[in-house]
Tab-separated table of C-alpha atoms in Angstrom:
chain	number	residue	atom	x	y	z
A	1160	UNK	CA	0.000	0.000	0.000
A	1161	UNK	CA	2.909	2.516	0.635
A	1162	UNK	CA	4.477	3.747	-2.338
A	1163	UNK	CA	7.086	6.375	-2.260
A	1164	UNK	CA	6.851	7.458	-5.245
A	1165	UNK	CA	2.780	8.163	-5.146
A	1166	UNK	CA	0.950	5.996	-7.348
A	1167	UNK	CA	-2.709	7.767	-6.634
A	1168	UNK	CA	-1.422	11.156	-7.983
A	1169	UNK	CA	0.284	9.296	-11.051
A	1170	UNK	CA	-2.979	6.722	-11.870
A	1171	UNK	CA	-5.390	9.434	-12.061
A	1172	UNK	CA	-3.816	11.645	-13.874
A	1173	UNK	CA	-5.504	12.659	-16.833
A	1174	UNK	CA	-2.704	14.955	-18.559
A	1175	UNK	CA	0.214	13.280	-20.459
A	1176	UNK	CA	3.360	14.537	-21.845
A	1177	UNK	CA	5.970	13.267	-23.953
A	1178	UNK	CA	9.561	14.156	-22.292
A	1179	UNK	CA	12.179	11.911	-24.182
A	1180	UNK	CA	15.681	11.537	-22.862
A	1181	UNK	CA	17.735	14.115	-24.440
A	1182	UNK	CA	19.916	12.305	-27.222
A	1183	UNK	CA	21.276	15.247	-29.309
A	1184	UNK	CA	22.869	18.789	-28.445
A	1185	UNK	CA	20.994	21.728	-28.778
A	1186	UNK	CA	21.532	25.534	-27.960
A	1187	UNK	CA	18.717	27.456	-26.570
A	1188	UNK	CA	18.206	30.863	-24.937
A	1189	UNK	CA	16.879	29.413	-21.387
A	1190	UNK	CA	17.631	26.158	-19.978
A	1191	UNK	CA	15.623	25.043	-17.035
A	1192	UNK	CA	16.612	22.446	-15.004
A	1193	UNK	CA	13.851	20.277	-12.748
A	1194	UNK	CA	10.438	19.377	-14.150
A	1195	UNK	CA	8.201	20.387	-11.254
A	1196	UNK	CA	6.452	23.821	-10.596
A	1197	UNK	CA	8.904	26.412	-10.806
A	1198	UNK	CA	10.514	24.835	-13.297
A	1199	UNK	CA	7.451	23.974	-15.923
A	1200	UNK	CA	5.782	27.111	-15.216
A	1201	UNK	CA	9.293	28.965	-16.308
A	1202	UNK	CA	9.984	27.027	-19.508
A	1203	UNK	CA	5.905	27.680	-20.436
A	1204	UNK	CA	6.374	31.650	-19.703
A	1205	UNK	CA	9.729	31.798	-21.508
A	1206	UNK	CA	8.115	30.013	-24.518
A	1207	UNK	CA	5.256	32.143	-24.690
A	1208	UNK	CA	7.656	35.151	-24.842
A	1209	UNK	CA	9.077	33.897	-28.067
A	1210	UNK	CA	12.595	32.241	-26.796
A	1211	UNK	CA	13.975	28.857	-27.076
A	1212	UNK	CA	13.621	26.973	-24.032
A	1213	UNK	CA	15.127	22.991	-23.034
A	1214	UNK	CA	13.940	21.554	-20.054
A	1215	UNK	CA	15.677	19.087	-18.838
A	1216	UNK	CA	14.603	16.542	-15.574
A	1217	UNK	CA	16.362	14.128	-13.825
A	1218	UNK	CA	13.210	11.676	-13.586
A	1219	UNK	CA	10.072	12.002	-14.664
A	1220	UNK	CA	8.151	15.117	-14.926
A	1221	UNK	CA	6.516	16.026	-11.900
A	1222	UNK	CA	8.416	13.150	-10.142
A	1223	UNK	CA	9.591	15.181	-7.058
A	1224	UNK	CA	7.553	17.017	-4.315
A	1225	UNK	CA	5.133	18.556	-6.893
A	1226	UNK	CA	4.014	15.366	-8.006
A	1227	UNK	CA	3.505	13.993	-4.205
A	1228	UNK	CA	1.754	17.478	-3.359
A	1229	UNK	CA	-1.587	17.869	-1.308
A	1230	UNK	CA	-3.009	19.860	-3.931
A	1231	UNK	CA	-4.253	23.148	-2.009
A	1232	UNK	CA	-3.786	25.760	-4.220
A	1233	UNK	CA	-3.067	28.124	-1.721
A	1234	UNK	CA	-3.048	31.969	-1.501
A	1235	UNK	CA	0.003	33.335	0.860
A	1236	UNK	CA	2.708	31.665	2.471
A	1237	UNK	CA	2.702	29.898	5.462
A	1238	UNK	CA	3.629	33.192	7.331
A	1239	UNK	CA	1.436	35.718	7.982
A	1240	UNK	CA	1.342	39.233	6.384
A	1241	UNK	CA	3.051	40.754	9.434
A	1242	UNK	CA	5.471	38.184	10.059
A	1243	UNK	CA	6.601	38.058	6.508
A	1244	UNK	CA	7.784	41.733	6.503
A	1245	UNK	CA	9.571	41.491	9.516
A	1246	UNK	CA	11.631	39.170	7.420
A	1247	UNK	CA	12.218	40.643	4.193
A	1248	UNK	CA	11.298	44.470	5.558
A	1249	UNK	CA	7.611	46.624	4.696
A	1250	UNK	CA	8.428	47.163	0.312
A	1251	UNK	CA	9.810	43.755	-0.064
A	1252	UNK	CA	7.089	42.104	1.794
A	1253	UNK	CA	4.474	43.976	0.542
A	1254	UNK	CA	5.179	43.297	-2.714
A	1255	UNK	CA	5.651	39.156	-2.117
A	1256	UNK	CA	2.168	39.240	-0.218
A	1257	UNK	CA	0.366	41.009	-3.034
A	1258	UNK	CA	2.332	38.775	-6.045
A	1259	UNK	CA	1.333	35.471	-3.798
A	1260	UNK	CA	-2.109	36.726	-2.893
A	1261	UNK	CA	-2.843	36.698	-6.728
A	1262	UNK	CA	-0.913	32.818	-7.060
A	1263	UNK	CA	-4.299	31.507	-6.751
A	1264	UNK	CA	-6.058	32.973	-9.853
A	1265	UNK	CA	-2.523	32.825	-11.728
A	1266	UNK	CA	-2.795	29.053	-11.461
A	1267	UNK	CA	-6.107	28.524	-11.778
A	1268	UNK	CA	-5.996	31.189	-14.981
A	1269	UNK	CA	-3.416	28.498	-16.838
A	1270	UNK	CA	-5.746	25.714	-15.674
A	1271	UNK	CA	-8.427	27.256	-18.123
A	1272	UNK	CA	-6.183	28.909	-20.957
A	1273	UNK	CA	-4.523	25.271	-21.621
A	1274	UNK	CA	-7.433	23.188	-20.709
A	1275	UNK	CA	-5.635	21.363	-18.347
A	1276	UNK	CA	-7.210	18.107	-16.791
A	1277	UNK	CA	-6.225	18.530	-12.870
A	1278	UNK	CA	-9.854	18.238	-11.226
A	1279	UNK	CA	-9.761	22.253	-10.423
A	1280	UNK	CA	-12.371	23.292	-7.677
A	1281	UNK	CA	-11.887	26.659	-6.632
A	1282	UNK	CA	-14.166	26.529	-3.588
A	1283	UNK	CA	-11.769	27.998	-1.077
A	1284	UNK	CA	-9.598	26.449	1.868
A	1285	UNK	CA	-10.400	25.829	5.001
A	1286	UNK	CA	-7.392	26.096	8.002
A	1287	UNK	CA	-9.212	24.558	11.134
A	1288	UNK	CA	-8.314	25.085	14.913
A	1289	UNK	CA	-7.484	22.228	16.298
A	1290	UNK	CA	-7.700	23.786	19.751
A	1291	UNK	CA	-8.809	26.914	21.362
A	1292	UNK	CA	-4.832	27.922	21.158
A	1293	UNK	CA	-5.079	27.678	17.984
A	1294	UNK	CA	-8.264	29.638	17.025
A	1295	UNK	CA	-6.141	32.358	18.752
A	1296	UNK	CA	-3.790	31.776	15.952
A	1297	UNK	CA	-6.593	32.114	13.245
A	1298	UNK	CA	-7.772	35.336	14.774
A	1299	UNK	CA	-4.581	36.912	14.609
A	1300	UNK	CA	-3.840	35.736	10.955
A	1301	UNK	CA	-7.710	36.724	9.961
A	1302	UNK	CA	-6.804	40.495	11.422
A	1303	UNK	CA	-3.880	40.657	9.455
A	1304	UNK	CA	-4.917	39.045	6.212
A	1305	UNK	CA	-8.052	41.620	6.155
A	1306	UNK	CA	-5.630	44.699	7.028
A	1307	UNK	CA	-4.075	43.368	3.836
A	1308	UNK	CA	-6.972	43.239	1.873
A	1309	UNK	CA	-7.480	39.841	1.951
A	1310	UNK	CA	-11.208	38.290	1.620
A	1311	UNK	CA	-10.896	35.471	4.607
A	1312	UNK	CA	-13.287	34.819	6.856
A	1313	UNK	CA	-13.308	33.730	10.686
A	1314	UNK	CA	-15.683	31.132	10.821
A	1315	UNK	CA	-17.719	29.683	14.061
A	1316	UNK	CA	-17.342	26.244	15.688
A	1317	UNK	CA	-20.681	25.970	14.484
A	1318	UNK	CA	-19.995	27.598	11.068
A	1319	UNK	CA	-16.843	25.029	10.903
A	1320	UNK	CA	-18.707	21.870	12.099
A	1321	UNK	CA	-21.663	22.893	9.135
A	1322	UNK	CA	-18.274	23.361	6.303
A	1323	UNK	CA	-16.220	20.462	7.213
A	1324	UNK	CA	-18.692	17.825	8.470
A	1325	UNK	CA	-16.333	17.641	11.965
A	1326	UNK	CA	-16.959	18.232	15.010
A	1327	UNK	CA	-13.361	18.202	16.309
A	1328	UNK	CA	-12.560	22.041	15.354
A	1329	UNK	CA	-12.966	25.317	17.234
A	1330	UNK	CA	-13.249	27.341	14.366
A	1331	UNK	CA	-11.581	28.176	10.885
A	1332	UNK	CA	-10.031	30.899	8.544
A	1333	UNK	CA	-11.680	30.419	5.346
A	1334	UNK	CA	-10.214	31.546	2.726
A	1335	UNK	CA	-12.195	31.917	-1.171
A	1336	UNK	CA	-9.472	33.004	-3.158
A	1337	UNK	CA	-7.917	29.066	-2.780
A	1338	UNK	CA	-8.856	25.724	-4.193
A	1339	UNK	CA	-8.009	22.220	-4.573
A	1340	UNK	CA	-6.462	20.670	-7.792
A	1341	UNK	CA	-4.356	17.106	-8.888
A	1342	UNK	CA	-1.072	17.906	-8.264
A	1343	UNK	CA	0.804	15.642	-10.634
A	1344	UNK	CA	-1.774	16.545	-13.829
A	1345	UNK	CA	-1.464	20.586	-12.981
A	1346	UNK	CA	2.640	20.258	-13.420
A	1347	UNK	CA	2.355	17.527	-16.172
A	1348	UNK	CA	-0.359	20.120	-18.302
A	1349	UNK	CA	2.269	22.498	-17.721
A	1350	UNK	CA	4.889	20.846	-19.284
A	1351	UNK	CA	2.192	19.614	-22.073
A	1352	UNK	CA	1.526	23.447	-22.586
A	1353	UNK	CA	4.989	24.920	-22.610
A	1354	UNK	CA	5.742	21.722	-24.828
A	1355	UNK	CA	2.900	22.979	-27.081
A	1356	UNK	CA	4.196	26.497	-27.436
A	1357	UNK	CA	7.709	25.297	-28.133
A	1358	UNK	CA	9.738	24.365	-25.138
A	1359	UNK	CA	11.906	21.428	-25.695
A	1360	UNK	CA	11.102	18.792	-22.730
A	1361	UNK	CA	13.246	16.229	-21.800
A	1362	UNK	CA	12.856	13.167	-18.830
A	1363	UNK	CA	15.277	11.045	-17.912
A	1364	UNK	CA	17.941	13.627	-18.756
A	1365	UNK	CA	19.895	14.449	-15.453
A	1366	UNK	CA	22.531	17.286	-15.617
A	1367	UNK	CA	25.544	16.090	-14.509
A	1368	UNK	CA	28.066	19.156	-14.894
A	1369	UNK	CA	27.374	23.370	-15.366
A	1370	UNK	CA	30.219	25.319	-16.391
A	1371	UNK	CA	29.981	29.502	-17.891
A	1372	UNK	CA	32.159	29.703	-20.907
A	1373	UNK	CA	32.884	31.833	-23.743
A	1374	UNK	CA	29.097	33.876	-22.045
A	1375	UNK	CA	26.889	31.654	-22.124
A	1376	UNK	CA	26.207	27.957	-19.918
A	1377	UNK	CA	27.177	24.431	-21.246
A	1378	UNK	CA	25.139	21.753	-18.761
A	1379	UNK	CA	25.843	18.417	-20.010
A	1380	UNK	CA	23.709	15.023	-19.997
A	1381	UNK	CA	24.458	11.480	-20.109
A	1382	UNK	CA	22.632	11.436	-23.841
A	1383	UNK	CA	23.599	15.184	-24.834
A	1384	UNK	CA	25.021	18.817	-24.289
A	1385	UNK	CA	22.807	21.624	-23.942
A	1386	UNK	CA	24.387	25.026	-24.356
A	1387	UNK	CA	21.893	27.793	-23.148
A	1388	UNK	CA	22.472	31.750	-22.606
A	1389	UNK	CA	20.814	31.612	-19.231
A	1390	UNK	CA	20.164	28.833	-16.616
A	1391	UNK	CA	17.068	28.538	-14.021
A	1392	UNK	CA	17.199	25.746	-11.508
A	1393	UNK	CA	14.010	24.025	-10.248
A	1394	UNK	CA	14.943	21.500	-8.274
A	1395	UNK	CA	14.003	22.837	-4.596
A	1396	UNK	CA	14.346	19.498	-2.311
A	1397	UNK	CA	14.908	16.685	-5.125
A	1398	UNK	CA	18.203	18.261	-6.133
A	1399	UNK	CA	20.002	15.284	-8.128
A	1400	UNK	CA	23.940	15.829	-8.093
A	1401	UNK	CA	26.060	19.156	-8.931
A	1402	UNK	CA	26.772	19.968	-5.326
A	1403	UNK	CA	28.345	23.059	-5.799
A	1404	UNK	CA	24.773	24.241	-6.537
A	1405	UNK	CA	22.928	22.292	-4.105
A	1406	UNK	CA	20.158	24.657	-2.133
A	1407	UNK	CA	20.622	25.054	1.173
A	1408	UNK	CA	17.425	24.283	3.221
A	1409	UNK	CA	16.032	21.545	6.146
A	1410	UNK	CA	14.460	18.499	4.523
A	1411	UNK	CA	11.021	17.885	6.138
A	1412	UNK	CA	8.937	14.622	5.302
A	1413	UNK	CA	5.011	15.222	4.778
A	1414	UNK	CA	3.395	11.749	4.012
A	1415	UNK	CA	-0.706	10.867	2.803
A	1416	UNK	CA	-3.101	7.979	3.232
A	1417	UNK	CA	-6.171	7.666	0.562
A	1418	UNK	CA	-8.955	5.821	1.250
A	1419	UNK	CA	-11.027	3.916	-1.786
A	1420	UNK	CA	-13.514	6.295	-3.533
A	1421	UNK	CA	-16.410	6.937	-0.500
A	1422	UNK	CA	-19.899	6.487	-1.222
A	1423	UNK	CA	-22.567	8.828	-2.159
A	1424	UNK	CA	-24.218	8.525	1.199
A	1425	UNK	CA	-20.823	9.148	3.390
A	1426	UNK	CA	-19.487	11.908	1.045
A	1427	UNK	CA	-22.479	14.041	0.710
A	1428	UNK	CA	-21.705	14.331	5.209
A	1429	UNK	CA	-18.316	15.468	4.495
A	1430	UNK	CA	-16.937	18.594	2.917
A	1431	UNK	CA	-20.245	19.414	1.050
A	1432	UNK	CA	-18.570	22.486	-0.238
A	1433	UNK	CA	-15.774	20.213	-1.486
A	1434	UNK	CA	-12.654	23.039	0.253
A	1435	UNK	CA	-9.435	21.569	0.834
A	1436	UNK	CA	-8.445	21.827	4.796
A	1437	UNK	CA	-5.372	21.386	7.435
A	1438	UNK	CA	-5.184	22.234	10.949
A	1439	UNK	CA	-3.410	24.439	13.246
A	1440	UNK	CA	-1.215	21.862	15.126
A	1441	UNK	CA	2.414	21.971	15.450
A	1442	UNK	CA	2.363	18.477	13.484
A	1443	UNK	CA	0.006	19.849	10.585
A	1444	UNK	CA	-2.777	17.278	9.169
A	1445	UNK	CA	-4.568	18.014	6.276
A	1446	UNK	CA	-7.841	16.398	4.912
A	1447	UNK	CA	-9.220	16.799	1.031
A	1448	UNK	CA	-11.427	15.017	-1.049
A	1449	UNK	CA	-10.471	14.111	-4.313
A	1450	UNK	CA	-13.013	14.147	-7.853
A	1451	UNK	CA	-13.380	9.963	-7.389
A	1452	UNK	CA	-14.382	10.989	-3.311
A	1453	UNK	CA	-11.492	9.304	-1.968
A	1454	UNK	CA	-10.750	10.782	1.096
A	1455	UNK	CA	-6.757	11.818	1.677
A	1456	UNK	CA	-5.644	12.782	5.132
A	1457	UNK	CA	-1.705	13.110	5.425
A	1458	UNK	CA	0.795	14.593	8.030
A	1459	UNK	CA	4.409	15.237	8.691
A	1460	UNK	CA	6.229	12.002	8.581
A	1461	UNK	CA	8.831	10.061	6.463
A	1462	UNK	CA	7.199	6.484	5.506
A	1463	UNK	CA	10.307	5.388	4.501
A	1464	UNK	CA	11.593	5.734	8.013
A	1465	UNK	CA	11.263	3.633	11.438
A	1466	UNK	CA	8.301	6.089	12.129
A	1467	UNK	CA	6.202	4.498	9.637
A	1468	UNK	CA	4.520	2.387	11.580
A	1469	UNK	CA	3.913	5.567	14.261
A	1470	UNK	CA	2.448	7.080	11.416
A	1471	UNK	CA	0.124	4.053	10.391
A	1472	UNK	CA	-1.098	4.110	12.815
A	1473	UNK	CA	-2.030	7.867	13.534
A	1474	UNK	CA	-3.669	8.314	10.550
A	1475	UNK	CA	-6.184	5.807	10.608
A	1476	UNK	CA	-6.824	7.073	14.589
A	1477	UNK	CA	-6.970	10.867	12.714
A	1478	UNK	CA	-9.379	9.738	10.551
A	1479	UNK	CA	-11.740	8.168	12.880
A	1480	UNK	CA	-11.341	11.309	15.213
A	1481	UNK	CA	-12.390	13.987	12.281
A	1482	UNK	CA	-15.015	11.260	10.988
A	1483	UNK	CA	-15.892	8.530	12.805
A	1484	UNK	CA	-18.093	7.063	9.933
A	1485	UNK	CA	-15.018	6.638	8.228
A	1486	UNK	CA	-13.111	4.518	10.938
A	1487	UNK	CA	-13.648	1.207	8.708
A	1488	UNK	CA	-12.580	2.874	5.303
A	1489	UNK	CA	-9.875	0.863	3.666
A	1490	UNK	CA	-6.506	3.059	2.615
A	1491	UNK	CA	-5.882	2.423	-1.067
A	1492	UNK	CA	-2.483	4.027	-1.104
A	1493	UNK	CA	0.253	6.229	1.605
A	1494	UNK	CA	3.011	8.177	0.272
A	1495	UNK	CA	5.221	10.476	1.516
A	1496	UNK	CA	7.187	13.792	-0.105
A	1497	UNK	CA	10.032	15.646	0.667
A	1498	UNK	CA	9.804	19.662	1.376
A	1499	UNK	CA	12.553	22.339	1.313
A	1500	UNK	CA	11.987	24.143	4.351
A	1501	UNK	CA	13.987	27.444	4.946
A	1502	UNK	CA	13.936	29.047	7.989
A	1503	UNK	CA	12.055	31.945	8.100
A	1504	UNK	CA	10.227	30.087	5.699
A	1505	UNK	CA	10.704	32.339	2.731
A	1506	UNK	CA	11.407	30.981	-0.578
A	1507	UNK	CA	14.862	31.974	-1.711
A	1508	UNK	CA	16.161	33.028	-5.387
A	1509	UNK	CA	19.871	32.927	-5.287
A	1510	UNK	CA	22.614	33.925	-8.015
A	1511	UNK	CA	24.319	30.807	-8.866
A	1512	UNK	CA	26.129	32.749	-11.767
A	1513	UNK	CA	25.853	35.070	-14.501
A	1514	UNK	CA	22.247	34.922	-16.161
A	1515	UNK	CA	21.796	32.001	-14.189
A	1516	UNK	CA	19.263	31.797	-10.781
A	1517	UNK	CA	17.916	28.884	-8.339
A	1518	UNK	CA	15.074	28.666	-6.362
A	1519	UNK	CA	13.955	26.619	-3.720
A	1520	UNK	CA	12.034	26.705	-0.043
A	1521	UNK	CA	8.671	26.962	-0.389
A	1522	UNK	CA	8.300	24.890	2.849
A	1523	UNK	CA	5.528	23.537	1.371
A	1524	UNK	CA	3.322	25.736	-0.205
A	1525	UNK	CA	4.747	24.827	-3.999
A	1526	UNK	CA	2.073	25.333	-6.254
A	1527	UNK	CA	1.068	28.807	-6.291
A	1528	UNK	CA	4.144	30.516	-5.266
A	1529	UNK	CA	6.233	27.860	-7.257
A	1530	UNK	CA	4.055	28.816	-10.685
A	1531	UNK	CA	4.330	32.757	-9.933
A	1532	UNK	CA	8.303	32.171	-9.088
A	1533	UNK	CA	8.895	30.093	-12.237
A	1534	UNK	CA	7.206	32.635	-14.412
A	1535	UNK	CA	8.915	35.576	-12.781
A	1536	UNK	CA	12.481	33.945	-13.116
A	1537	UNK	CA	11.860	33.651	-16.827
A	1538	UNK	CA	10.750	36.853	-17.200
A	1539	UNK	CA	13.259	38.362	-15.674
A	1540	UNK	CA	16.115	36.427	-17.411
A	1541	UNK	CA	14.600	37.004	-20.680
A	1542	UNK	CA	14.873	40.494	-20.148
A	1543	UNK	CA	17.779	41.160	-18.118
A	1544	UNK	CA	15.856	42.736	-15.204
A	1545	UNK	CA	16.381	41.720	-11.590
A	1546	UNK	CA	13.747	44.051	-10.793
A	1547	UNK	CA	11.281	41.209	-12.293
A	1548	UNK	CA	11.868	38.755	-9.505
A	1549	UNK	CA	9.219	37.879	-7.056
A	1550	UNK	CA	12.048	38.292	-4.497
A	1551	UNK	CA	15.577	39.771	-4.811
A	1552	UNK	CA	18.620	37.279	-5.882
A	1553	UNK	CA	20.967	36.826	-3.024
A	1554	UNK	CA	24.485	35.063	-3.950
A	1555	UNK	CA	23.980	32.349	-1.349
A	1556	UNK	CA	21.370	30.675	1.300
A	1557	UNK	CA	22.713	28.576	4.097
A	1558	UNK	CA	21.396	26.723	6.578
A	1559	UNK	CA	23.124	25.145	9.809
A	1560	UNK	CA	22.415	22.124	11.386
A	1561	UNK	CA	20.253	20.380	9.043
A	1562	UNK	CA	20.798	17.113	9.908
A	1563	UNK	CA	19.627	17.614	13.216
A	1564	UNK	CA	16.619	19.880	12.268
A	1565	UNK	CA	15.582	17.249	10.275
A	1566	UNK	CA	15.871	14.423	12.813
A	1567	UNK	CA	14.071	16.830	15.316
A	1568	UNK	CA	10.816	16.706	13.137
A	1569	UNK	CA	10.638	13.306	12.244
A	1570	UNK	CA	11.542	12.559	15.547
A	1571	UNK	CA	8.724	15.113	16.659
A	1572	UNK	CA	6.120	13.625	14.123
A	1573	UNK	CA	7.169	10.512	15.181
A	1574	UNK	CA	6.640	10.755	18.791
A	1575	UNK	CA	3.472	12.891	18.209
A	1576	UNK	CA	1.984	10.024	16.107
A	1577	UNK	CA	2.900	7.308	18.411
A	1578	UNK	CA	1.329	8.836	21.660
A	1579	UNK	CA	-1.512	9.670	19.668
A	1580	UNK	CA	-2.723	6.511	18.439
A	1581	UNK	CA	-1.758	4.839	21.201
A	1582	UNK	CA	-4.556	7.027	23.260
């Protein structure tokens, strides 16, 4: 039943692409590297605009944390308004809210122009309180999200029982401007659109060396060279070799259950409004319904690690806790992603040379801020304007200790999970 890799996501996709290996050299005005988000949504923008554009992934496209995703289609980071300009300071962070504010209608905007097949509802999101703790939290993120202009709304524990079909929440932050989509067929329709308009795509096709010469960037492939005047890299927490480029960020496991499709008479009790949802704990759940009416409940947690079992167990004592109707559902399929966390959790854009930019940590929120950085990169590239970038370009990112950040919350999910189920 577990499966790394997420068979679900990759069975019901409706959206195909053809991504050969590369087997010839080529010379193009943008190569992007990593077939996710960022990177699809980059080689589509760049194509649009008239320039050549190779893509090149190491796998498969949509193979790495974009194809394992949730599948909110969030507005926003994880931060709120407030705490995101204490980062990045009041222009800067003004500026990122607004762009990511808008991520929401970006992808939902490419969903209709290229008819892609992802299962788009764009009913909203719901974040739930978990406890009365955490409806504090709402209330302070609902305050600032309105000062921002943002349409949210506070709701009720009755108003939250009535949305969600739960009784386990205190409240939650609604949110219209969101939605839910399938994660692996919104990157894969990407890559079938920028394909469409001209990109080249390649799979199977891992770079294995980057070197500047003579102005412009050779990155070389076990089937071919391609030589490109400017370089974005996608590859945010599934970086495959080149270390010297590697991004710098605090790998953090996030794992899902599905249950089989759910029938009429249980799904018209739960999420009537069909809005995507996760919680306000420390060690996040979330809870969707897919277009079949398969239930999928997930939470931090590597199940590729001794935790697994931990986590087993959890989720089917989650489950029975947000909808006890649901206690006997059979899971059809668990799998588990990787995210690049950063931490002030801010995405980062750094230089990695001339005409040449990376990004990475969207500690989990890839899709819309993934598909508005992607585009922005390419735009900005194209026309030789920093000023274009969602956020400024900073010559490096580090991160300390991330060994031991990451073993502190698997370790955390771990022990959360176990004491959990256990009572």
């Amino acid at each position: 039943m577990n499966d790394p890799e997420n068979a679900l996501w990759r069975s019901t996709c409706a959206e195909t692409v053809s991504a050969p290996r590369l087997t010839a050299d080529t010379s193009v005005d943008l190569a992007v590297i990593g077939g996710g988000y960022t990177g699809c949504s980059a080689a589509l923008e760049a194509a649009q605009a008239g320039a050549s554009v190779c893509l090149l992934e190491a796998q498969e496209i949509g193979f790495g944390g974009s194809g394992r995703n949730v599948g909110l289609a969030n507005a926003g980071l994880w931060l709120p308004p407030d705490e995101i300009r204490a980062h990045i300071g009041q222009v800067a962070g003004d500026r990122l809210i607004d762009l990511l504010a808008r991520a929401p209608s970006d992808v939902f905007a490419l969903i209709e122009k290229h008819s892609i097949a992802c299962e788009p509802v764009r009913n909203g999101t719901l974040h739930c309180a978990h406890s009365a703790a955490g409806l504090k939290n709402l209330q302070t993120r609902h305050a600032q999200l309105s000062a921002a202009g943002a349409p949210v709304e506070l709701l009720s524990m009755d108003q939250a029982r009535e949305r969600t079909g739960s009784d386990a929440f205190h409240g939650a932050l609604f949110d219209p401007r969101a939605g839910t989509i399938q994660p692996m067929a919104y990157v894969v329709g990407l890559a079938r659109a920028a394909a469409q308009t001209g990109a080249q795509i390649h799979g199977q096709s891992p770079v294995q060396t980057m070197r500047h010469e003579n102005g412009q960037w050779v990155l070389t492939t076990p089937g071919g060279v391609v030589r490109a005047k400017s370089v974005i890299q996608a590859t945010n927490a599934y970086h495959l070799g080149l270390p010297v480029t590697a991004p710098a960020y605090v790998p953090v496991y996030y794992f899902q259950y599905a249950t089989a499709p759910l029938s009429h008479n249980l799904r018209a009790s739960i999420l009537p409004q069909e809005e995507g949802c996760w919680d306000t704990g420390l060690i996040m759940t979330s809870f969707r319904l897919d277009q079949a009416g398969r239930m999928i409940i997930g939470g931090m947690g590597d199940l590729g690690n001794a935790g697994q079992s931990a986590h087993t167990a959890w989720v089917r004592r989650k489950l029975a806790e947000l909808y006890p109707q649901l206690a006997d559902q059979p899971f059809e399929q668990g799998w588990h992603g990787r995210i690049a966390m950063t931490s002030d959790h801010i995405p980062k854009i750094t230089q990695i040379g001339p005409n040449a930019l990376a990004a990475h940590g969207y500690s989990g929120r890839g899709i819309g801020p993934g598909t508005v950085f992607g585009r922005m990169m390419a735009e900005s590239l194209l026309a030789e304007d920093p000023s274009r970038l969602p956020v400024p370009a900073v010559p490096e990112h580090r991160e300390s200790w991330t060994r031991v950040r990451r073993a502190f919350f698997e370790s955390g999910a771990a022990l959360t999970h176990l004491i959990k189920a256990r009572f």
